[in-house]
């Protein structure tokens, strides 16, 4: 790993200022960035740890909205009294030690095509709040490892409207424990959102046909006439495109059954 | 449900025989047993222990033969510059071959001890019996303890040095008369999720005949670890190369090491004991049983589950039977 | 270089590290606490697990500088005050919960965290909690059994 300057500011303002140089990068829990730096896939000259900023920590539940601070670790979300789909998702990320370090901000900023949080954000229609603006989840995810974030922009919190019912079904890639496919389903008074991770070469996406079908009838049977085009799915040693397309449908059905 | 029975030729191996097969080594093994003046014992062996528990099992052998406490026996290993030349730990051979060498060397210690005791007790060694850490004149209450003999061996003020050497240290090289033949029957119960192809092992039972068992806890542990390797091979583990010869399962992100959640609670049983007839311990090897016995049991179980679930066209799936392979087989 | 100060196993420890110095390297190379192992270096195996402010983390995936001012516990700090094994370590010994022992420090540190939050875990809960810890030797059987026994549960019914 190449060496770098290390800073750990205690305010967002100082962090933003520290990030305002070339080759500076934010450090969340490091559960993605540190492995990437060991492989020299990333080689920042300056790392700005967000772990010392109290304002970025914690889960707030107020009426219809759950707000999660950008540096909140997965274990804290899993232990909080949040809606069931989110609790399940956070509690199923990686393993206990990963959940004790990895943060929602890091996960969403990284936007790994097999990561879990993007499915919750897109599946609830979350708002990603940064030091400068609010970004709707529908505008935020722009393909695998690509987001609407600008250089040096920090995710300060994520707000999610609380669904009536929700569920997350994850089929683990058996080595990494990431999602081979993960499907998040959230039912609101007037609509249903279905977000899929792990499957597509374009990263997390909404399966609009399933959303329409579930909005009409919130049951696994509603999917029976649907099929997902396998073209554009990821193919690797753990599964073919057709296999992933199948998993999306199976898991979407199971998520609805488990939620209702 | 899948069943598999196996018999393995291991405990390699008679040097004469492997010579005929074209091996360019002999497959004996060796041990030096050094009884120190204080009575504690060092056993030098030419193979390394890296978790198989040689340091526990080998002292049990010496302790039982000499009637000394296990704690007083130390196993020295880790470099053939300082230990007798050995052929290594593999092929389920450590106990059957090296353990037998330890027996032979310890027998030499007993015989030398009798010589020393005969001198101390002013009797003939043929009248002596060695048991429970002491050497007795048969039919009398005259005896010397093993510790006294050891001390005498290193303080030989009155030895007839032409006939009796000081010291109490012996080596033996043991070349097995035959392979050993552990055998077993393994059964595995699985559930297959036909929609995803995921296989869950519900129950796994492994019954082996390892001959005499010296340390049941260690033998069970060897089988547990072996089962995980075999189940790993059947369901998870493989080195995958792409078309350009690049290893694509090069880290644990892609190489599927079995985790605790992939494994069931095992049932193992070693109560069927048919002692090996040609080594002095009557032992057979247990190190490789698990990975030999388990993969066919798992594969048979998966095929049986699919067939009894109506997918009768599935008669074979390549290992590792990953969810995607099982799903593809169902849908082929 | 960055000066760091931590409490390690109840005692103050300090040193000077580079930005890139991993906590596990600081513990092993600067503090000579080599009980914490490095099994993979890719955040998968859990052999390097230590506690940072009472939370189990992979010491190969956190910078020493980021753990500045933290309270660190390693396997070296697990024994009882009189030097005897703590109840989890003792259970690992009693139930043959280790073979080569490479994974053991991580297994024990994760088990300590688990039993703190869940004093009587089920077998399935234990297996789930060990998801980030790889063992090549034991097939996990006796590790799970050791942790169940350490939590005061009767393991006599669990097959050998
Ligand atoms: C063994 C293992 C298993 C895992 N399994 C899963 C899994 O099943 N599902 C899953 O979703 N993930 C999984 N992960 C990834 C884990 O959730 C990571 O924690 C997460 O992806 C990144 O979060 P982090 O806080 O560690 O970010 P870091 O690694 O610190 O950073 C990642 C990226 O985000 C940037 N960043 C960090 N914080 C912010 C912020 N607040 N604002 C803007 N940019 C920021 C960094 O600059 C970097 O580019 C796993 C990781 C490991 C090591
Ligand atoms: S060395 Fe840290 S997880 Fe393997
Ligand atoms: S005991 Fe060897 S890796 Fe676990």
Coordinates of N, CA and C in Angstrom, one line a residue, chain A residues 1-4 6 8 27-31 34-35 37-38 47 49 51 73 75 94-101 172 175-177, chain C residues 2 18-22 41-44 49 52 55-58 60-63 65-68 110 113 128-133:
Chain A
X1 N 0.8 -1.2 0.0 CA 0.0 0.0 0.0 C 0.9 1.2 0.0
X2 N 0.5 2.2 -0.8 CA 1.3 3.5 -0.8 C 0.9 4.3 0.5
X3 N 1.9 5.0 0.9 CA 1.6 5.8 2.1 C 0.8 7.0 1.8
X4 N 0.3 7.7 2.8 CA -0.6 8.8 2.6 C -0.6 9.6 3.9
X6 N -2.7 11.2 6.9 CA -3.9 10.8 7.5 C -4.4 11.9 8.4
X8 N -8.0 13.2 10.8 CA -9.2 12.7 11.4 C -9.9 13.9 12.1
X27 N -12.5 8.5 4.3 CA -12.4 7.1 4.8 C -13.6 6.9 5.7
X28 N -14.4 6.0 5.4 CA -15.5 5.6 6.3 C -15.0 4.5 7.2
X29 N -15.6 3.3 7.1 CA -15.1 2.2 7.9 C -13.9 1.5 7.3
X30 N -13.6 1.8 6.1 CA -12.4 1.3 5.4 C -12.6 -0.2 5.0
X31 N -13.8 -0.7 5.1 CA -14.0 -2.1 4.8 C -14.0 -2.4 3.3
X34 N -9.8 0.0 2.3 CA -8.5 -0.5 2.7 C -8.1 -1.7 1.9
X35 N -9.1 -2.7 1.7 CA -8.7 -3.8 0.7 C -8.3 -3.3 -0.6
X37 N -7.0 -0.4 -1.3 CA -5.6 0.3 -1.3 C -4.5 -0.8 -1.2
X38 N -4.8 -1.9 -0.5 CA -3.8 -2.9 -0.4 C -3.5 -3.5 -1.8
X47 N -5.9 10.8 3.3 CA -7.1 10.1 3.7 C -7.7 10.9 4.9
X49 N -10.4 10.6 7.6 CA -11.3 9.7 8.3 C -12.6 10.5 8.8
X51 N -14.6 9.1 10.9 CA -15.0 8.4 12.1 C -15.0 9.3 13.4
X73 N -22.4 2.9 11.6 CA -22.0 1.5 11.2 C -23.3 0.6 11.0
X75 N -23.9 -2.3 12.2 CA -24.3 -3.0 13.4 C -25.3 -2.1 14.1
X94 N -22.2 -8.7 5.2 CA -20.9 -9.3 5.6 C -21.0 -10.1 6.9
X95 N -20.1 -9.8 7.8 CA -20.1 -10.6 9.1 C -20.0 -9.5 10.2
X96 N -20.0 -10.0 11.5 CA -20.1 -9.1 12.6 C -19.0 -8.0 12.6
X97 N -17.8 -8.4 12.3 CA -16.7 -7.5 12.3 C -16.8 -6.4 11.2
X98 N -17.3 -6.8 10.1 CA -17.5 -5.9 9.0 C -18.6 -4.9 9.4
X99 N -19.6 -5.4 10.0 CA -20.8 -4.6 10.5 C -20.4 -3.6 11.6
X100 N -19.3 -4.0 12.3 CA -18.8 -3.1 13.3 C -17.9 -1.9 12.8
X101 N -17.6 -2.0 11.5 CA -16.8 -0.9 11.0 C -17.4 -0.2 9.8
X172 N -26.7 -15.0 -0.9 CA -25.3 -14.7 -0.7 C -24.4 -15.3 -1.8
X175 N -18.7 -17.1 -1.3 CA -17.3 -16.8 -0.8 C -17.3 -15.4 -0.1
X176 N -17.7 -14.4 -0.8 CA -17.5 -13.0 -0.3 C -18.6 -12.6 0.7
X177 N -19.7 -13.3 0.7 CA -20.9 -13.0 1.5 C -21.6 -11.7 1.1
Chain C
X2 N 2.9 9.6 12.5 CA 1.8 10.0 13.4 C 2.0 9.3 14.7
X18 N 3.1 5.2 10.4 CA 2.8 5.8 9.1 C 1.2 5.8 9.0
X19 N 0.8 6.6 8.0 CA -0.7 6.6 7.8 C -1.1 5.2 7.4
X20 N -0.3 4.5 6.6 CA -0.8 3.2 6.1 C -0.6 2.0 7.1
X21 N 0.0 2.3 8.3 CA 0.2 1.2 9.2 C -1.1 0.6 9.7
X22 N -1.3 -0.6 9.4 CA -2.5 -1.3 9.9 C -2.5 -1.5 11.4
X41 N -5.3 -11.1 5.0 CA -4.9 -9.8 4.7 C -5.9 -9.2 3.7
X42 N -7.0 -9.9 3.4 CA -8.1 -9.4 2.5 C -9.4 -9.2 3.2
X43 N -9.4 -9.2 4.5 CA -10.6 -8.9 5.3 C -11.6 -10.1 5.3
X44 N -11.1 -11.3 5.0 CA -12.1 -12.4 5.0 C -12.0 -13.4 6.1
X49 N -8.9 -10.7 14.3 CA -10.0 -10.0 15.1 C -9.5 -9.5 16.4
X52 N -12.0 -3.2 19.4 CA -11.7 -1.8 19.4 C -12.9 -1.1 20.1
X55 N -15.8 -3.5 20.4 CA -16.4 -4.1 19.3 C -15.3 -4.9 18.5
X56 N -15.8 -6.1 18.1 CA -14.9 -7.0 17.3 C -14.6 -6.4 15.9
X57 N -13.4 -6.2 15.6 CA -13.1 -5.7 14.2 C -11.9 -6.4 13.7
X58 N -11.7 -6.4 12.4 CA -10.6 -7.0 11.7 C -9.4 -6.1 11.8
X60 N -6.7 -6.1 10.4 CA -6.0 -5.9 9.2 C -6.8 -4.9 8.3
X61 N -8.0 -4.5 8.8 CA -8.8 -3.6 8.0 C -9.2 -2.3 8.7
X62 N -8.2 -1.8 9.5 CA -8.3 -0.6 10.2 C -6.9 0.0 10.4
X63 N -6.8 1.3 10.1 CA -5.4 1.9 10.3 C -5.2 2.1 11.8
X65 N -3.7 4.6 13.0 CA -3.9 6.0 13.2 C -5.4 6.2 13.5
X66 N -6.3 5.4 12.9 CA -7.7 5.6 13.0 C -8.1 5.0 14.4
X67 N -7.3 4.2 15.0 CA -7.6 3.6 16.3 C -6.9 4.4 17.4
X68 N -6.4 5.5 17.1 CA -5.7 6.4 18.1 C -6.7 6.7 19.2
X110 N -14.1 -13.2 18.8 CA -15.5 -13.1 18.3 C -16.5 -13.7 19.3
X113 N -17.2 -11.4 22.2 CA -18.2 -10.4 21.8 C -19.6 -11.0 21.8
X128 N -23.8 -18.3 12.8 CA -23.9 -17.0 12.1 C -22.9 -16.0 12.5
X129 N -22.6 -16.0 13.8 CA -21.7 -15.0 14.3 C -20.3 -15.3 13.9
X130 N -20.0 -16.5 13.5 CA -18.6 -16.9 13.1 C -18.5 -16.7 11.6
X131 N -19.4 -16.0 11.0 CA -19.4 -16.0 9.5 C -18.2 -15.3 8.9
X132 N -17.5 -14.5 9.7 CA -16.3 -13.8 9.2 C -15.0 -14.5 9.7
X133 N -15.1 -15.7 10.2 CA -13.9 -16.4 10.7 C -13.8 -17.7 10.0

